[in-house]
Structure formats: structure tokens, C-alpha cells
Coordinates of N, CA and C in Angstrom, one line a residue:
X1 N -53.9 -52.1 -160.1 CA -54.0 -50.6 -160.1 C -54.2 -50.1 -158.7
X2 N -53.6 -49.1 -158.3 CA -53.7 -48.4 -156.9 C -54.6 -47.3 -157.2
X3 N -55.8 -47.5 -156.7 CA -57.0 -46.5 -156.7 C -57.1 -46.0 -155.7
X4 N -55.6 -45.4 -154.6 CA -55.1 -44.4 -154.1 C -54.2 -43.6 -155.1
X5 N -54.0 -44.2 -156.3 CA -52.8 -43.4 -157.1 C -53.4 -42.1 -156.9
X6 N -53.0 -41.5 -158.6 CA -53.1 -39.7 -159.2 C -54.2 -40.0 -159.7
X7 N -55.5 -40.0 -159.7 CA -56.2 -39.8 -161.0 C -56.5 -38.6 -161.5
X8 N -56.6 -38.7 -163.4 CA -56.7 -37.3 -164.0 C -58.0 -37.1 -164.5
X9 N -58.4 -36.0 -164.8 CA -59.6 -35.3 -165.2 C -58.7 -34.6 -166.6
X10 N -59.5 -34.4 -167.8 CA -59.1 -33.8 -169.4 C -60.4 -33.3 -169.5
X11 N -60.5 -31.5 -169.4 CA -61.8 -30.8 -169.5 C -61.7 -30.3 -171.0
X12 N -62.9 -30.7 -172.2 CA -63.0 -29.5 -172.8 C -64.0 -28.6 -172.8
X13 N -64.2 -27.3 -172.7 CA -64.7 -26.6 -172.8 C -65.0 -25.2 -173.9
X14 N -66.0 -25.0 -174.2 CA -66.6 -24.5 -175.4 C -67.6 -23.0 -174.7
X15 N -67.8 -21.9 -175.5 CA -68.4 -20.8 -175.3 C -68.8 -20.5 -176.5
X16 N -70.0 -20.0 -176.7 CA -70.6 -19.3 -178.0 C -71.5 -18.6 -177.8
X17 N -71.2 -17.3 -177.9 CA -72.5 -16.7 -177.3 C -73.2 -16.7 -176.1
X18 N -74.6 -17.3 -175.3 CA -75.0 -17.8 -174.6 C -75.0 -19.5 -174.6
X19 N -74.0 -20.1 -175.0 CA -74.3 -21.6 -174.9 C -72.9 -21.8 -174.7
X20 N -73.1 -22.1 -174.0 CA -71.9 -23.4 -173.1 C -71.6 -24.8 -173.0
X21 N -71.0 -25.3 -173.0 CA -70.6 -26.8 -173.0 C -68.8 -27.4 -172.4
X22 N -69.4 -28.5 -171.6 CA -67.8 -28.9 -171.3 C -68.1 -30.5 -171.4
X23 N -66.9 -30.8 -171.3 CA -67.1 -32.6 -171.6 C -65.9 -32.6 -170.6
X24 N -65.9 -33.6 -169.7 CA -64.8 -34.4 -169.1 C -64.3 -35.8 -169.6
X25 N -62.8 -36.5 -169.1 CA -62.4 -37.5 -169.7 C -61.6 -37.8 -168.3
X26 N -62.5 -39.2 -167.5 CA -61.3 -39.4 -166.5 C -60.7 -40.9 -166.8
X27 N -59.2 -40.3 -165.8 CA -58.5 -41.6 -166.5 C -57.8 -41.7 -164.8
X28 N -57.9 -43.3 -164.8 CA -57.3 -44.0 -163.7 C -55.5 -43.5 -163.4
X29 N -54.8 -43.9 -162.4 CA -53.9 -43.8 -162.5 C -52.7 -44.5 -163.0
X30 N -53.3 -45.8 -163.7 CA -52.3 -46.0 -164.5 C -52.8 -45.5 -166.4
X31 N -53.8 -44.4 -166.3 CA -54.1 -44.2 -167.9 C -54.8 -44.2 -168.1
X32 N -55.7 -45.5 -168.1 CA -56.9 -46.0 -168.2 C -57.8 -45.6 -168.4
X33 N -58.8 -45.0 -169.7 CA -60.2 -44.5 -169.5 C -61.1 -44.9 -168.2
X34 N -61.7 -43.9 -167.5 CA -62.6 -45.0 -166.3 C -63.8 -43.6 -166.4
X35 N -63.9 -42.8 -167.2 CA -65.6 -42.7 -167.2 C -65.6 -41.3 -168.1
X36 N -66.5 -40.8 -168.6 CA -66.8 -39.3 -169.2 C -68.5 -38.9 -169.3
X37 N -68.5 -37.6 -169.9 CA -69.9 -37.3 -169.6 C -69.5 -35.7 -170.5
X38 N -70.9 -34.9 -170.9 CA -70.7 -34.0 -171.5 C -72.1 -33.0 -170.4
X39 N -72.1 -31.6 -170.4 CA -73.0 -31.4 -169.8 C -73.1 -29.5 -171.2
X40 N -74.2 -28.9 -171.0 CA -74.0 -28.2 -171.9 C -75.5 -27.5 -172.1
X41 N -75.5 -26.1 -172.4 CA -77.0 -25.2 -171.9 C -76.7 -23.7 -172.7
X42 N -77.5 -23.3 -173.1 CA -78.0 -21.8 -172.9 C -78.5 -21.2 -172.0
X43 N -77.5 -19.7 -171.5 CA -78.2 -18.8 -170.5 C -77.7 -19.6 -169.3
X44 N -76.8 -20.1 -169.1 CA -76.8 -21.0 -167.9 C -75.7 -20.2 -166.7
X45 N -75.9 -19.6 -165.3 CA -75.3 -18.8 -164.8 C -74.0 -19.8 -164.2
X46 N -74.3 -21.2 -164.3 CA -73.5 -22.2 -163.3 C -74.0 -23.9 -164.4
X47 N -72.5 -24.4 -164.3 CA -73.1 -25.7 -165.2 C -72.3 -26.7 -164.0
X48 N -73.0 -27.7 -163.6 CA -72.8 -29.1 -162.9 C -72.8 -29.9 -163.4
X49 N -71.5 -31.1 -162.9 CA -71.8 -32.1 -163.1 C -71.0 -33.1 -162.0
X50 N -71.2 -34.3 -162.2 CA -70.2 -35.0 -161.1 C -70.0 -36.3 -161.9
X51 N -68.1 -35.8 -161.5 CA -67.2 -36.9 -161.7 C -67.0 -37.8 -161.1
X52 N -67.0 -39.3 -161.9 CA -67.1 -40.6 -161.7 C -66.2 -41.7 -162.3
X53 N -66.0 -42.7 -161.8 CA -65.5 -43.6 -162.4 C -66.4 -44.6 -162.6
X54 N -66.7 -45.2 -163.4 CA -68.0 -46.2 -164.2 C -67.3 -47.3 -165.1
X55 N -68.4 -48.3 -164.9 CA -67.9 -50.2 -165.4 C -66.9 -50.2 -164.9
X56 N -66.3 -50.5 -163.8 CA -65.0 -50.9 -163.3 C -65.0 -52.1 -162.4
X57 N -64.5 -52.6 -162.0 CA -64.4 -53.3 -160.6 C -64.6 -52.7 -159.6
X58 N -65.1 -53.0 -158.5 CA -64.5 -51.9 -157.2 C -63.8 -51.4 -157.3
X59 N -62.6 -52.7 -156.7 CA -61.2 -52.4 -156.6 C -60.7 -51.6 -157.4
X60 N -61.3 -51.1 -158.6 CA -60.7 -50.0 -159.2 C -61.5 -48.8 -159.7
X61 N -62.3 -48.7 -158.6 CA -63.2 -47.4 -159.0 C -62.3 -46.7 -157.8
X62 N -62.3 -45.1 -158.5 CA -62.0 -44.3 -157.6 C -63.1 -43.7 -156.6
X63 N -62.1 -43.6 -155.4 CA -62.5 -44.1 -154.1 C -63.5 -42.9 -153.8
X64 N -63.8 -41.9 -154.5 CA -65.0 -40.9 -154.3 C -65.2 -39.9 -155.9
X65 N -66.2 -39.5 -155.6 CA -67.1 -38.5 -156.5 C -66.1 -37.5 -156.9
X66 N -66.5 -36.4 -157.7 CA -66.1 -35.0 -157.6 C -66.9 -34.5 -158.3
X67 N -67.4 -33.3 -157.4 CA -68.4 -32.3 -157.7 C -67.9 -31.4 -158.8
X68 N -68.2 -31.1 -159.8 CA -67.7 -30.1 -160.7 C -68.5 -28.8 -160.9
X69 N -67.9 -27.5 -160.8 CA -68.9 -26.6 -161.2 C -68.4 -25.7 -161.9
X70 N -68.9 -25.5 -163.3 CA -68.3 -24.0 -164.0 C -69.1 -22.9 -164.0
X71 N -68.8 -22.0 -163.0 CA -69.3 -20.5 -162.8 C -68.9 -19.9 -163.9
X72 N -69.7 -18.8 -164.4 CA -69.8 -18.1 -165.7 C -69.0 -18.8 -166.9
X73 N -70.4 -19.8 -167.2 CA -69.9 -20.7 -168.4 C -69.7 -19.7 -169.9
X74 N -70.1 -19.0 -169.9 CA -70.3 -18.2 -171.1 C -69.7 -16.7 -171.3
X75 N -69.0 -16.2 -170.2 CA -67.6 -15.1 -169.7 C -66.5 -16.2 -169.7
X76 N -65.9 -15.2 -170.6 CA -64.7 -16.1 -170.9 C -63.2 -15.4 -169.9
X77 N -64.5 -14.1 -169.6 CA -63.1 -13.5 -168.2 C -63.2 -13.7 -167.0
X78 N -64.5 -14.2 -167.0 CA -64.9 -14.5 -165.4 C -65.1 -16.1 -164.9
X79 N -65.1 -17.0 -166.2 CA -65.2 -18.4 -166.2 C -64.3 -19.0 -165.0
X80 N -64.4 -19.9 -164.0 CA -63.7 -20.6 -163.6 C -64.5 -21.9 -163.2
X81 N -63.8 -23.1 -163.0 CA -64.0 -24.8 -163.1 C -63.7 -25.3 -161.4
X82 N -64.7 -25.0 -160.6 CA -64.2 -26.0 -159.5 C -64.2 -27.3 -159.2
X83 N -63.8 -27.7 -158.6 CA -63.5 -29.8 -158.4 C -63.5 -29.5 -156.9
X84 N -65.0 -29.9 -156.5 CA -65.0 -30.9 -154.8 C -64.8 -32.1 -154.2
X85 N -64.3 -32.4 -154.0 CA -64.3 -34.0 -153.8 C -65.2 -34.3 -152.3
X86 N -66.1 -35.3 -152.4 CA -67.4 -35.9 -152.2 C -66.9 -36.9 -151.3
X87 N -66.1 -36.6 -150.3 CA -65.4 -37.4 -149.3 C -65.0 -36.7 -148.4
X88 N -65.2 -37.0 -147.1 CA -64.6 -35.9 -145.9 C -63.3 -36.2 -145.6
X89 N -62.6 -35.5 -145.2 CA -61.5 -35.7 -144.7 C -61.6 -36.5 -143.0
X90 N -60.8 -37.6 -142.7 CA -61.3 -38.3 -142.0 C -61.0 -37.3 -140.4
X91 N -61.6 -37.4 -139.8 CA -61.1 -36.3 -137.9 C -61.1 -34.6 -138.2
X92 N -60.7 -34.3 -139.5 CA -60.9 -32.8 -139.6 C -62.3 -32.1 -139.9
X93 N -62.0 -31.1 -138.8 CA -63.4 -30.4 -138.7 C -63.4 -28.8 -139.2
X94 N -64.1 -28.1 -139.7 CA -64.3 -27.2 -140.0 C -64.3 -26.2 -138.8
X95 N -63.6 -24.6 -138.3 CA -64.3 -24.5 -137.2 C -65.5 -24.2 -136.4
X96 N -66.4 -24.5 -137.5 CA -67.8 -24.0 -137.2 C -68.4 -25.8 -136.7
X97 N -67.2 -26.7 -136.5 CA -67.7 -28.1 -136.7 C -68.2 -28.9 -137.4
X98 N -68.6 -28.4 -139.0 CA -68.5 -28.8 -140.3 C -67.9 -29.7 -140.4
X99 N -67.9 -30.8 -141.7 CA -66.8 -31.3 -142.2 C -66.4 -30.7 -143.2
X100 N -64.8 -31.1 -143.5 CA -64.4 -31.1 -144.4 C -64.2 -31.6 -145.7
X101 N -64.1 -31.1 -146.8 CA -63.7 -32.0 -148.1 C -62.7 -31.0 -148.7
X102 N -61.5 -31.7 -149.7 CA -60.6 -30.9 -150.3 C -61.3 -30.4 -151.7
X103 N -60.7 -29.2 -151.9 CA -61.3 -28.8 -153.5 C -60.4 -27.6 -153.7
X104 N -60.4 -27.7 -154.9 CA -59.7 -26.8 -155.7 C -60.5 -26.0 -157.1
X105 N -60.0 -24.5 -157.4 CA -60.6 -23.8 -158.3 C -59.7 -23.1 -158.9
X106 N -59.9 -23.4 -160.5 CA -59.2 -22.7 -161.5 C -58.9 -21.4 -161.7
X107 N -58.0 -20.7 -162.1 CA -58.1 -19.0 -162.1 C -58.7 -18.5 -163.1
X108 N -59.0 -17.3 -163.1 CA -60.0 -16.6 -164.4 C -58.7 -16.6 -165.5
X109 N -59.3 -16.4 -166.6 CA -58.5 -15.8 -167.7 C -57.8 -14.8 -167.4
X110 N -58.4 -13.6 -167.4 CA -57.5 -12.8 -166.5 C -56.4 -12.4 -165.1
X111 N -56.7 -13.8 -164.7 CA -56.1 -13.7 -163.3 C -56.6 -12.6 -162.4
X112 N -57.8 -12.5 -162.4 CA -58.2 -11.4 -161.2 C -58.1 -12.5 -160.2
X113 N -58.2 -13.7 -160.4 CA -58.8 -14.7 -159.3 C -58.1 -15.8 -159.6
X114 N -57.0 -15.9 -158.6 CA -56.2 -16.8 -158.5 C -56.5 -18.5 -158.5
X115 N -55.8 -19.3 -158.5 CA -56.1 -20.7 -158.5 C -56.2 -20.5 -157.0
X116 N -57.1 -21.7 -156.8 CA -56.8 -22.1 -155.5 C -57.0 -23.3 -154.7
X117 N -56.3 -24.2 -153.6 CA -56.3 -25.0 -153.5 C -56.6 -25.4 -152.0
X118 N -57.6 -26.4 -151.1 CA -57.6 -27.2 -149.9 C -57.7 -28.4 -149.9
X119 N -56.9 -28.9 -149.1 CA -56.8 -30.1 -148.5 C -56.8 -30.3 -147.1
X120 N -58.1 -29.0 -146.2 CA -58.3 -29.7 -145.2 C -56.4 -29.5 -144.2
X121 N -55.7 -28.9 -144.4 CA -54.9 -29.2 -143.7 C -54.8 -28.5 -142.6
X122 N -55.5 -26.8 -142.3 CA -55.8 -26.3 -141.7 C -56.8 -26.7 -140.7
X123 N -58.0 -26.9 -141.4 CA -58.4 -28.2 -140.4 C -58.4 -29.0 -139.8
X124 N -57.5 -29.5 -139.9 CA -57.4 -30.7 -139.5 C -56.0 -30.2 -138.6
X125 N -54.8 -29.4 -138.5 CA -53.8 -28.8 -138.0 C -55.0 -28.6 -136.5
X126 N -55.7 -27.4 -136.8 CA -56.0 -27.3 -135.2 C -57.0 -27.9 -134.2
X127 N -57.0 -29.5 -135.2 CA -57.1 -30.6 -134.3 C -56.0 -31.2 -133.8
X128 N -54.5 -31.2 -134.6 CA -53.5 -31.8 -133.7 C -53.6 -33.2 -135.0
X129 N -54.4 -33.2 -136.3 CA -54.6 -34.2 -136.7 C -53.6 -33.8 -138.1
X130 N -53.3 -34.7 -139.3 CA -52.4 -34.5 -140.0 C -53.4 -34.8 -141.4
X131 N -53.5 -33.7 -142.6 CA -54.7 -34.3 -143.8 C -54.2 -35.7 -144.0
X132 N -54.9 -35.8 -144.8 CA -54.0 -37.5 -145.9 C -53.6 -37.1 -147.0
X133 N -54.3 -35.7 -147.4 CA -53.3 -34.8 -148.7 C -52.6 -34.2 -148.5
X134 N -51.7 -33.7 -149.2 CA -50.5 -32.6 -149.4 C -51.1 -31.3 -150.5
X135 N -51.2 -30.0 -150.2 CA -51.4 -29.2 -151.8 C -50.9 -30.0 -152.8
X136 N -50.0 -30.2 -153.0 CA -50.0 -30.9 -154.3 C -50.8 -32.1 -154.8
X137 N -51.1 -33.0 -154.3 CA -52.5 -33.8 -154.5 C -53.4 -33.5 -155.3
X138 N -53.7 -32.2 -155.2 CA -54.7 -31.8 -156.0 C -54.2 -30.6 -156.9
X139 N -54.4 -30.6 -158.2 CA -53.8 -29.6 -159.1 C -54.7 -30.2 -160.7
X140 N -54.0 -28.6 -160.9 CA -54.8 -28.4 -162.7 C -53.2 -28.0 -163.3
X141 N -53.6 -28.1 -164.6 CA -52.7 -27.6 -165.1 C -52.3 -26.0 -165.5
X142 N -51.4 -25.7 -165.8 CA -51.6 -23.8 -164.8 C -51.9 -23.7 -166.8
X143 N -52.8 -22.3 -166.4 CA -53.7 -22.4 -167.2 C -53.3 -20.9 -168.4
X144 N -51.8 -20.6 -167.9 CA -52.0 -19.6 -168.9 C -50.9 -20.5 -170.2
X145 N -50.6 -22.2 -170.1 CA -50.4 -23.3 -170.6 C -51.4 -23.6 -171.6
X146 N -52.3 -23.6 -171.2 CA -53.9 -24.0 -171.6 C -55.4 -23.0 -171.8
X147 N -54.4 -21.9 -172.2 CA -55.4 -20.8 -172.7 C -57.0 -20.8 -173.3
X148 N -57.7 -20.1 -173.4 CA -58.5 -19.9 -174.0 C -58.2 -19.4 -175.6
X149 N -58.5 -20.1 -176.5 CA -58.2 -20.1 -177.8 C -59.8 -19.4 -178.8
X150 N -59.7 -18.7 -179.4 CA -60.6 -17.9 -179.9 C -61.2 -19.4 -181.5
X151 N -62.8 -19.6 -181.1 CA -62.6 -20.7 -182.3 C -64.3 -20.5 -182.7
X152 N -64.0 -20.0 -184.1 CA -65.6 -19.1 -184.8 C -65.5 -18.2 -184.2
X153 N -67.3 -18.0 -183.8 CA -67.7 -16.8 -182.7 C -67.2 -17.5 -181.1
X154 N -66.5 -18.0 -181.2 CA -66.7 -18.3 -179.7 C -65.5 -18.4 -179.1
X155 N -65.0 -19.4 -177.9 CA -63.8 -19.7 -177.2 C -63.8 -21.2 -176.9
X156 N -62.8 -21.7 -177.1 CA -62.2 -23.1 -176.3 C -60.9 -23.2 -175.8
X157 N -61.2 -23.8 -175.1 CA -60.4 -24.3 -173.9 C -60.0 -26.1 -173.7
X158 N -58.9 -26.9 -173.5 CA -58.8 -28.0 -173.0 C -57.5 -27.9 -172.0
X159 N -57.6 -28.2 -170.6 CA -57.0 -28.4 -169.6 C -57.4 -29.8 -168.9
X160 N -56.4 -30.3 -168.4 CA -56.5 -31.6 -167.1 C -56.0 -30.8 -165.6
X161 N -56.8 -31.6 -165.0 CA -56.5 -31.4 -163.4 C -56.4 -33.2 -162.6
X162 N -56.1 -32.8 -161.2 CA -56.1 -34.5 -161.1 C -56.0 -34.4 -159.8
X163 N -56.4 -35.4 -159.2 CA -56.2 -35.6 -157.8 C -56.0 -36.6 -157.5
X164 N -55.1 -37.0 -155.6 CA -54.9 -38.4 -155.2 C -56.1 -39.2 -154.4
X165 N -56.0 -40.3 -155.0 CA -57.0 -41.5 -153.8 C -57.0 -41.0 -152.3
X166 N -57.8 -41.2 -151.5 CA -57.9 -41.2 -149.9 C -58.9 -42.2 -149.5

């Protein structure tokens, strides 16, 4: 297995009222279950968690973290799912001298707030340096695919997103 491949993330997510919940499902690049976790609250302005790959070999754990955060877990028009990845980009600097890491963020239900995506390539451009990702590297699945579905009192949602090894 190349744990530079694509690996995927499979989000579900749940709204009821004031309680929230999301569960992830990551899977290696060739398929493979390689870890999950559920996180889930009342009243919660922001829900965290961080994606992993777990029981594996080294050699086939993916090569870094990802930060997850769902801002307004419980607005179902303002909801959106970001993914950090927990690895700098190797020579690219922020221009404040920061490092960088690539991440990407889902768009609202209503599209006030577009998807959006880095990979460091700007930073790392006006060093003269080239990322190790491409935008495409990092992607969700476009989400008006993967709606928000009305279920009881509440809302669900299941989308994947995925990103490459570095």
C-alpha cells in the first residue's frame, strides 16, 4: 500500500435541535478501513476532532493527522466541516513567516460560503519553491450531491472528502 496514495474520509452527520453529532470513517488508499471515531454534544458552537489512522503498521499509517472542525454543528445553513492537515508543507512559509499546512472547507448549505481549498502553493510560489500538492489533492465531494436530508425533527447528511500522502 502507498501511504502517499488518496486517502478517504466518509462523514456522517446529524442535527436535532441543539445536539449534534458526526462520526467519521477513514479508509487507506487502497479501501481499507484504517480508523473511525464519533464525536457529538449539546449547545456546542464548534465540534472537534482529529483524524487518524489506528492498528496499522507504520508503513501504512497515513503520513499525518487531520484536524477536523464543524462550525455551527446545529444550523443547518450555516454548518460547515473543515479538514487541516497536521503537517507543514516542507520550505513554504506563510508571509508573516508562519508555516504552512493545506486545508480545505466545505460550503454552507446555502452556498453563501463557498468550498474552499489550500495547498500552500502560494506560499510556497513566492519562495521560488513548488507545494507537493496540486488543488486537487484535497477535495470533498461537492455537496449539493450530498445534501442535507430532512430526518424526524432534525437533518442528516453523509459526504467523503479525501486527501493525498506527503
Amino acid at each position: 500500500m502507498d501511504k502517499f496514495g488518496h486517502w478517504k474520509v466518509k462523514i456522517n452527520q446529524y442535527m436535532f435541535n441543539d445536539y449534534s453529532e458526526v462520526n467519521w470513517k477513514l479508509y487507506d488508499p487502497n479501501g481499507n478501513h484504517a480508523g473511525e471515531h464519533n464525536v457529538h454534544g449539546n449547545d456546542m458552537k464548534e465540534m472537534k476532532d482529529y483524524i487518524k489512522s489506528v492498528n496499522r503498521p507504520l508503513e501504512h499509517m497515513m503520513p499525518f493527522g487531520v484536524d477536523m472542525t464543524v462550525s455551527n454543528p446545529h444550523d443547518v445553513n450555516k454548518c460547515v466541516v473543515n479538514f487541516s492537515i497536521k503537517k507543514d508543507m516542507p520550505g513554504c512559509k506563510r508571509f508573516n513567516g508562519g508555516v504552512c499546512r493545506p486545508y480545505m472547507t466545505t460550503e454552507t448549505f446555502t452556498e453563501s460560503e463557498f468550498f474552499m481549498v489550500s495547498v500552500c502553493d502560494l506560499e510556497c510560489g513566492w519562495l521560488n519553491l513548488k507545494s507537493l500538492l496540486e488543488p486537487s489533492d484535497l477535495w470533498c465531494q461537492d455537496l449539493n450531491d450530498a445534501d442535507w436530508e430532512q430526518m424526524a425533527n432534525g437533518w442528516k447528511r453523509v459526504f467523503e472528502c479525501g486527501w493525498k500522502g506527503f
